[in-house]
XYZ file of C-alpha atoms in Angstrom:
517
model
C 35.782 50.044 -14.840
C 39.589 50.617 -16.270
C 42.538 50.323 -14.352
C 42.044 53.366 -12.495
C 38.942 51.159 -10.298
C 41.639 49.747 -8.370
C 42.159 50.365 -5.116
C 41.255 49.790 -1.600
C 38.462 48.210 -0.726
C 36.643 50.821 1.575
C 34.284 49.273 4.716
C 31.804 51.327 6.100
C 31.028 48.689 8.831
C 33.755 46.448 10.725
C 34.381 43.128 8.844
C 32.406 40.101 9.558
C 33.926 36.440 10.886
C 33.260 33.407 9.317
C 31.217 31.639 11.772
C 29.635 33.974 13.433
C 26.310 34.969 14.213
C 26.791 38.030 11.766
C 28.897 35.851 9.464
C 26.278 33.264 9.197
C 23.121 36.415 8.455
C 25.569 38.179 5.992
C 26.180 34.848 3.992
C 22.451 34.086 3.913
C 21.587 37.892 2.080
C 23.727 36.863 -0.504
C 22.823 33.484 -1.061
C 19.049 34.380 -1.100
C 19.438 37.261 -3.905
C 22.235 34.783 -5.944
C 19.907 31.886 -5.573
C 16.774 33.653 -5.993
C 18.041 34.524 -9.600
C 19.831 31.493 -10.267
C 15.863 29.876 -9.111
C 14.730 32.009 -11.541
C 16.998 30.875 -14.401
C 15.445 27.276 -14.221
C 12.102 27.450 -13.266
C 11.053 29.570 -15.962
C 11.789 26.830 -18.739
C 9.773 24.458 -16.749
C 6.540 26.575 -16.592
C 7.145 27.601 -20.011
C 4.664 25.338 -22.056
C 1.566 26.213 -19.362
C 2.700 29.802 -19.351
C 2.252 29.612 -23.397
C -0.928 27.425 -23.289
C -2.530 30.149 -19.990
C -1.584 33.255 -21.914
C -1.973 32.211 -25.989
C 0.871 32.900 -26.926
C 2.941 30.931 -29.456
C 6.630 29.789 -29.953
C 7.793 33.232 -30.435
C 6.340 34.337 -27.158
C 7.633 31.995 -25.545
C 11.421 32.962 -26.743
C 10.415 36.410 -25.355
C 9.770 35.302 -22.425
C 13.454 33.531 -21.736
C 15.062 35.945 -24.332
C 13.783 39.391 -22.518
C 15.902 38.570 -18.734
C 18.679 36.950 -20.263
C 18.655 40.206 -22.811
C 18.777 42.835 -20.042
C 21.422 40.479 -18.005
C 24.074 40.186 -20.755
C 24.100 43.823 -21.514
C 24.015 45.516 -18.238
C 26.088 42.941 -15.852
C 28.949 44.717 -16.158
C 27.827 47.975 -15.862
C 26.451 46.471 -12.086
C 29.646 45.605 -11.201
C 30.841 48.977 -11.536
C 27.678 50.790 -9.917
C 28.481 48.922 -7.053
C 31.960 49.745 -7.045
C 31.216 52.983 -7.500
C 27.867 53.982 -5.118
C 28.109 51.301 -2.338
C 28.624 47.619 -2.944
C 25.203 47.325 -0.723
C 23.184 50.086 -2.235
C 23.179 48.659 -5.963
C 22.497 44.946 -3.850
C 19.922 46.133 -2.477
C 17.971 48.061 -5.326
C 18.549 45.318 -7.378
C 16.760 42.674 -5.007
C 13.912 45.558 -4.921
C 13.756 46.058 -8.837
C 13.814 42.092 -9.216
C 11.070 41.664 -6.803
C 8.809 44.057 -7.948
C 9.669 42.776 -11.618
C 8.292 39.105 -10.550
C 5.385 40.491 -8.706
C 4.513 42.080 -12.184
C 5.486 38.924 -13.816
C 3.066 36.780 -11.491
C 0.146 39.153 -12.672
C 0.630 39.031 -15.661
C -2.200 39.484 -18.301
C -0.851 38.531 -21.544
C 2.365 37.500 -22.818
C 3.468 41.381 -23.682
C 3.292 42.691 -20.092
C 5.272 39.308 -19.007
C 7.924 39.728 -21.473
C 8.647 43.555 -20.154
C 8.224 42.681 -16.506
C 11.043 39.399 -17.398
C 13.387 42.934 -18.873
C 12.884 44.483 -15.638
C 13.629 41.257 -14.185
C 16.729 40.445 -15.943
C 17.565 44.280 -15.154
C 17.138 43.549 -11.165
C 19.157 40.725 -11.810
C 22.352 42.382 -13.113
C 22.284 44.707 -10.365
C 22.081 42.075 -7.447
C 24.101 39.227 -8.935
C 27.749 41.041 -8.864
C 26.911 42.061 -5.558
C 26.120 39.406 -3.918
C 29.973 37.955 -3.883
C 31.581 41.048 -3.991
C 30.152 41.704 -0.473
C 31.570 38.619 0.711
C 34.707 39.744 -0.779
C 34.806 42.953 1.004
C 32.797 42.289 4.032
C 34.600 39.259 5.239
C 38.245 39.426 7.308
C 40.620 38.343 3.916
C 41.292 34.940 6.135
C 37.622 34.116 6.053
C 36.948 34.690 2.576
C 37.712 31.514 1.275
C 35.417 29.968 3.794
C 33.229 32.305 2.820
C 32.982 31.865 -0.764
C 33.126 28.214 -0.556
C 29.797 28.142 1.375
C 28.131 30.922 -0.726
C 29.269 28.254 -4.409
C 27.702 25.029 -2.784
C 24.535 26.420 -0.887
C 23.877 28.498 -4.346
C 24.643 25.251 -6.403
C 21.588 23.957 -4.226
C 19.452 26.335 -5.671
C 20.039 25.689 -9.310
C 19.582 22.458 -8.383
C 16.090 22.429 -6.709
C 14.975 25.109 -9.461
C 13.706 22.232 -11.892
C 11.858 20.782 -8.777
C 10.547 24.074 -7.268
C 9.315 25.319 -10.905
C 7.488 21.789 -11.489
C 6.002 21.382 -8.582
C 4.439 24.615 -8.420
C 3.084 24.971 -11.665
C 1.240 21.737 -10.893
C 0.215 22.032 -7.893
C -1.053 25.753 -8.102
C -0.112 27.873 -10.932
C 2.680 29.196 -13.012
C 1.959 32.516 -11.329
C 3.802 31.319 -8.438
C 7.054 30.506 -10.185
C 7.425 34.317 -10.396
C 5.605 34.902 -6.790
C 7.756 33.155 -4.629
C 10.729 35.561 -4.946
C 8.820 38.142 -3.206
C 9.092 36.506 0.061
C 12.498 35.903 -0.315
C 13.644 39.429 -1.388
C 11.676 40.588 1.359
C 13.597 38.765 3.543
C 16.990 39.379 1.858
C 16.696 43.198 2.777
C 15.758 43.189 6.006
C 18.984 40.954 6.579
C 20.939 43.313 4.608
C 19.635 46.617 6.444
C 20.610 44.831 9.414
C 23.585 43.081 9.043
C 25.381 43.559 6.061
C 28.564 45.627 5.988
C 28.520 48.481 3.028
C 31.971 48.742 0.904
C 32.869 50.892 -2.054
C 35.829 51.727 -4.363
C 36.921 55.289 -3.825
C 38.887 55.013 -6.536
C 36.361 54.053 -8.860
C 36.146 56.499 -11.784
C 33.096 57.690 -11.873
C 32.122 58.089 -15.492
C 29.982 55.157 -16.472
C 30.167 53.970 -20.345
C 25.876 54.451 -20.688
C 26.949 54.715 -24.482
C 28.417 51.602 -24.716
C 25.534 49.641 -22.321
C 23.090 51.714 -24.740
C 25.062 50.084 -28.024
C 25.363 46.573 -26.519
C 21.444 46.144 -25.532
C 20.358 47.206 -28.785
C 22.134 45.176 -30.743
C 21.432 42.109 -29.116
C 17.522 43.842 -28.917
C 17.576 44.121 -32.665
C 19.389 40.904 -33.675
C 17.071 39.068 -31.076
C 13.824 40.812 -32.706
C 15.090 39.847 -36.393
C 15.972 36.100 -35.390
C 12.577 35.795 -34.001
C 10.591 37.040 -36.378
C 12.439 34.657 -39.246
C 9.943 32.108 -37.881
C 6.698 33.938 -38.752
C 7.930 35.845 -41.455
C 10.754 34.659 -43.541
C 14.386 35.738 -43.988
C 13.608 38.620 -46.886
C 10.975 39.956 -44.652
C 11.646 43.838 -43.483
C 10.705 42.771 -39.947
C 13.604 40.793 -40.032
C 16.227 42.034 -41.796
C 15.750 45.408 -40.739
C 16.634 44.561 -37.279
C 19.022 42.129 -38.111
C 20.885 44.789 -39.808
C 20.346 47.325 -36.948
C 21.435 44.981 -34.699
C 25.117 44.634 -36.933
C 25.721 47.805 -37.095
C 24.685 48.587 -33.307
C 27.265 46.071 -32.529
C 29.804 47.310 -34.902
C 29.330 50.764 -33.311
C 29.781 49.351 -29.740
C 33.114 47.933 -30.694
C 34.354 51.444 -31.937
C 32.829 53.035 -28.751
C 35.012 50.563 -26.430
C 38.159 51.163 -28.957
C 37.963 55.027 -28.523
C 36.509 55.612 -25.167
C 38.515 57.103 -21.976
C 36.815 54.578 -19.834
C 35.220 51.656 -21.752
C 33.065 49.338 -20.240
C 35.127 46.626 -21.897
C 38.593 47.475 -22.000
C 39.702 46.109 -26.289
C 43.507 45.450 -24.273
C 41.716 42.448 -22.836
C 41.399 40.653 -25.765
C 45.207 40.338 -26.818
C 45.420 37.119 -25.023
C 45.185 34.657 -27.276
C 43.943 32.167 -24.725
C 41.305 34.317 -23.755
C 40.306 34.315 -27.526
C 40.059 31.021 -27.483
C 38.235 30.790 -23.987
C 35.079 32.770 -25.300
C 35.334 31.222 -28.666
C 34.674 27.703 -26.838
C 31.885 29.159 -24.877
C 30.254 30.929 -28.075
C 29.884 27.418 -29.093
C 28.972 25.615 -25.934
C 26.352 28.278 -24.520
C 24.672 28.163 -27.890
C 24.032 24.895 -28.061
C 23.053 24.802 -24.293
C 20.703 27.387 -24.679
C 19.043 25.334 -27.749
C 19.231 22.369 -24.770
C 17.430 23.928 -22.424
C 14.943 25.624 -24.052
C 13.521 22.750 -26.392
C 13.955 19.626 -23.907
C 11.696 20.827 -21.193
C 8.988 21.401 -24.025
C 9.624 18.332 -25.618
C 9.445 16.411 -22.210
C 5.999 17.903 -22.048
C 4.627 18.364 -25.339
C 5.335 14.969 -26.660
C 6.393 12.604 -24.130
C 3.769 14.088 -21.949
C 5.512 14.930 -18.693
C 3.987 16.693 -16.072
C 5.802 19.883 -15.226
C 7.064 18.357 -12.085
C 8.094 15.009 -13.955
C 9.924 17.547 -17.241
C 11.512 19.480 -14.159
C 13.316 15.971 -12.507
C 14.168 14.869 -15.320
C 17.684 17.009 -16.466
C 18.518 16.229 -12.720
C 21.585 14.324 -13.418
C 22.732 17.352 -14.885
C 23.144 19.063 -12.437
C 24.026 16.384 -10.027
C 27.250 15.419 -11.902
C 27.757 18.910 -12.509
C 28.034 19.373 -8.450
C 29.655 16.119 -7.792
C 32.388 16.239 -10.458
C 33.333 20.086 -11.913
C 35.563 20.776 -8.750
C 37.512 17.734 -9.435
C 37.418 18.318 -13.199
C 38.699 22.076 -12.477
C 42.041 20.404 -10.495
C 42.981 17.899 -13.362
C 42.830 20.965 -15.571
C 45.299 22.378 -13.066
C 47.345 19.652 -12.814
C 47.266 18.893 -16.913
C 46.112 22.149 -18.596
C 42.733 22.728 -19.765
C 43.289 21.914 -23.890
C 42.406 17.653 -23.369
C 39.595 18.482 -21.489
C 38.171 21.931 -23.096
C 38.562 19.308 -26.472
C 37.192 16.275 -25.318
C 34.163 17.753 -23.021
C 32.409 19.410 -25.858
C 32.584 16.564 -28.075
C 31.175 14.038 -25.062
C 28.256 16.762 -24.696
C 27.723 16.401 -28.329
C 27.278 12.874 -28.320
C 25.386 12.679 -25.506
C 22.890 15.695 -27.895
C 22.639 12.972 -30.371
C 22.103 10.553 -28.411
C 19.020 12.914 -26.889
C 17.962 14.204 -30.757
C 16.648 10.340 -30.575
C 14.191 11.123 -28.054
C 10.373 10.746 -29.096
C 7.138 9.741 -28.094
C 6.838 6.486 -26.505
C 10.092 6.653 -25.293
C 11.115 4.945 -21.386
C 12.966 7.720 -19.175
C 15.307 5.453 -17.905
C 16.341 3.656 -21.532
C 15.030 7.103 -23.702
C 16.056 10.304 -21.978
C 18.450 9.317 -19.238
C 21.614 7.887 -20.907
C 21.614 10.991 -22.924
C 21.230 13.174 -19.934
C 23.545 11.439 -17.894
C 26.474 11.817 -20.811
C 25.513 15.700 -21.367
C 26.367 15.985 -17.541
C 29.486 14.288 -18.321
C 30.776 16.193 -20.756
C 29.816 19.490 -18.894
C 31.272 18.386 -15.976
C 34.377 17.984 -18.125
C 34.482 21.242 -19.588
C 33.053 23.939 -17.679
C 35.032 24.628 -15.057
C 38.185 24.236 -16.738
C 36.519 26.190 -19.353
C 35.698 29.824 -16.945
C 39.116 28.872 -15.381
C 40.684 29.512 -18.456
C 38.976 32.423 -19.385
C 39.903 34.353 -16.377
C 43.309 33.232 -15.779
C 44.592 33.834 -19.274
C 44.665 37.860 -18.442
C 46.397 40.029 -15.205
C 45.220 40.055 -12.100
C 43.795 43.600 -12.777
C 41.744 42.262 -15.465
C 40.592 39.348 -14.037
C 37.034 40.887 -12.958
C 36.317 42.626 -16.339
C 37.639 38.811 -17.712
C 34.750 37.287 -15.928
C 31.956 40.247 -16.774
C 32.763 39.383 -20.373
C 33.291 35.359 -20.682
C 29.907 35.779 -18.857
C 28.019 38.093 -21.228
C 29.636 35.986 -24.089
C 27.807 32.888 -22.636
C 24.349 34.775 -22.306
C 24.247 36.294 -25.748
C 25.220 33.007 -27.444
C 22.241 31.532 -25.578
C 20.463 34.577 -26.246
C 21.324 34.066 -30.179
C 20.572 30.562 -30.392
C 17.086 30.524 -28.648
C 16.127 33.493 -31.294
C 17.207 31.281 -33.779
C 16.107 27.713 -33.388
C 12.714 27.560 -34.266
C 12.821 28.760 -37.162
C 15.851 26.912 -38.264
C 13.935 23.722 -36.768
C 10.770 24.506 -38.279
C 8.984 24.577 -35.226
C 7.647 28.317 -35.149
C 4.588 29.822 -34.501
C 2.293 27.219 -32.972
C 4.210 24.405 -34.472
C 5.107 23.503 -30.314
C 1.029 22.439 -29.916
C 1.422 19.500 -32.763
C 3.359 17.258 -31.438
C 4.643 15.414 -34.547
C 6.184 18.498 -35.960
C 7.277 19.564 -32.973
C 9.304 16.293 -32.322
C 10.725 16.477 -35.848
C 12.009 20.118 -35.242
C 13.441 18.956 -31.588
C 15.713 16.432 -33.696
C 16.738 18.568 -35.986
C 17.865 21.111 -32.868
C 19.465 18.734 -30.878
C 21.704 17.780 -33.768
C 22.252 21.611 -34.835
C 23.517 22.262 -30.881
C 25.099 19.086 -31.162
C 27.271 20.570 -34.027
C 27.606 23.723 -32.011
C 29.157 22.320 -28.816
C 31.275 20.135 -31.461
C 32.452 23.032 -32.888
C 33.588 24.150 -29.141
C 35.460 21.195 -29.040
C 37.634 21.413 -31.890
C 38.136 25.149 -31.725
C 39.527 24.275 -27.738
C 41.891 21.617 -29.444
C 43.314 23.963 -32.404
C 43.473 27.108 -29.958
C 43.581 26.181 -26.400
C 47.179 25.663 -24.927
C 48.480 24.340 -21.835
C 50.020 27.687 -19.619
C 53.948 26.873 -19.089
C 55.037 26.085 -15.621
C 56.376 29.682 -15.513
C 52.814 30.555 -15.807
C 51.504 28.164 -13.226
C 54.150 29.437 -10.954
C 53.298 33.406 -11.533
C 48.832 32.358 -10.910
C 49.623 30.101 -7.702
C 49.287 32.877 -5.638
C 45.313 33.803 -6.619
C 42.967 32.909 -3.774
C 40.528 31.617 -5.762
C 40.411 28.042 -6.876
C 38.737 26.268 -10.003
C 35.343 25.846 -8.313
C 35.194 29.741 -7.318
C 35.998 30.897 -10.437
C 33.571 28.483 -12.510
C 30.835 29.619 -10.049
C 31.543 33.198 -11.405
C 32.447 32.618 -14.741
C 29.643 31.744 -17.314
C 27.831 29.076 -15.628
C 25.003 29.724 -13.271
C 26.091 32.153 -10.689
C 27.481 34.449 -13.341
C 29.654 37.484 -11.596
C 30.740 40.548 -13.664
C 33.593 41.505 -11.118
C 33.499 38.262 -8.807
C 37.840 38.145 -8.786
C 38.391 41.700 -9.068
C 39.715 42.244 -5.690
C 42.679 40.237 -6.085
C 44.730 43.305 -6.164
C 42.011 45.343 -3.917
C 42.855 43.437 -0.470
C 46.261 43.706 0.744
C 46.125 40.678 2.312
C 46.338 39.093 -1.008
C 49.166 39.781 -3.016
C 49.216 39.995 -6.593
C 51.196 37.482 -8.912
């Protein structure tokens, strides 16, 4: 994953034309796989209260159902991109799809929460393998003149998949069982594998360094796992317990060892030089604050709606649809505005608008009507996110030179997922809703309000950070990056939000038809 990995893409099959039957098959395979992962990221949240009741678990169990998946994905997505470069993007992509499907079956058949969490971890590993490959296949498989069209279609269809997730998850939980939230992945995966074997060309990077940074992957995985374990254990055992302190200290040591290993390695998973850009550091600090806050919101809101307001799973899933609709509708425009005026204003004002929506959301309680109690907060949050996310991801990618753009996307993705991971792990203990508190509507309602205020504070901190540290690019810097083919909405899809890919723009310098700046 270092600079030596930059080399021409070598497809083993004929390049594909957009709009042809084979082109549509390739697009169907990549959208099907990435959409499967995107669906899983939304439908599971809606099913959490039902899963908890059926498997007789507490808040910690629900936390691990989410965090087991995020832990594996955040730890390994950079590695997944490199494995595709080395051993064939279609091959690693298919391995991820098969692993994801097998783990989904295990999730659907889980007899207890421990088994479910383990299966979710394996599912996360599959996601880390298939996700980087989906866009990489489009970049390597389509003819240079058709890649923009293919990526645009992929982004739009992927957004639709993310949008229908809450509806589908809620409907499956209400009409059948939460287990179908996972089992629905199986026919999708079978179709993706069949299409890929017949229609998707293979490609690789012959100059990729085959020295894989397994030590770095192991250390960052250990750090995130230990920190999650310690933070989740706080709710039941308190901050002074050995079961809390030992994993927390161990996680900090493992993270420090990861940093040292990256500085000393000749082939680091994350080249330290990428952090030499102050703009890149600033964008990732904003990402930490934003996605920590959002992790809290999307974990607690569906539980609040179902346990306190009495919503069905389908109603809870549909309640947040305005957020997705606003982001799909306005993100492209937001990215265009940021290109004209610079990202600083939107990366400052957007988080503050989001924080205002979260403060309003903290007042949602028993007896509230959706139109007057829930919808206004959801709309304001959606407007804030639509203002922020595209400029944020574009800034993270634009802060480094083209040869590091893929790594920048992967780092931004990992930072976002790690922030969500930590927030989901810590918030129940901090808000006083650990253990079985979610079963008591009054107790959970109080904790939900506290959680939303904390989330608002974190998101607002991101806005302050954006104002203080993010700068608008100069005219010369804009001119130097004007020939990049990926527009703001493409980078938005590749970065921290939704269909996050570790190496998505990495072909900027790999394809002769796309000149480097």
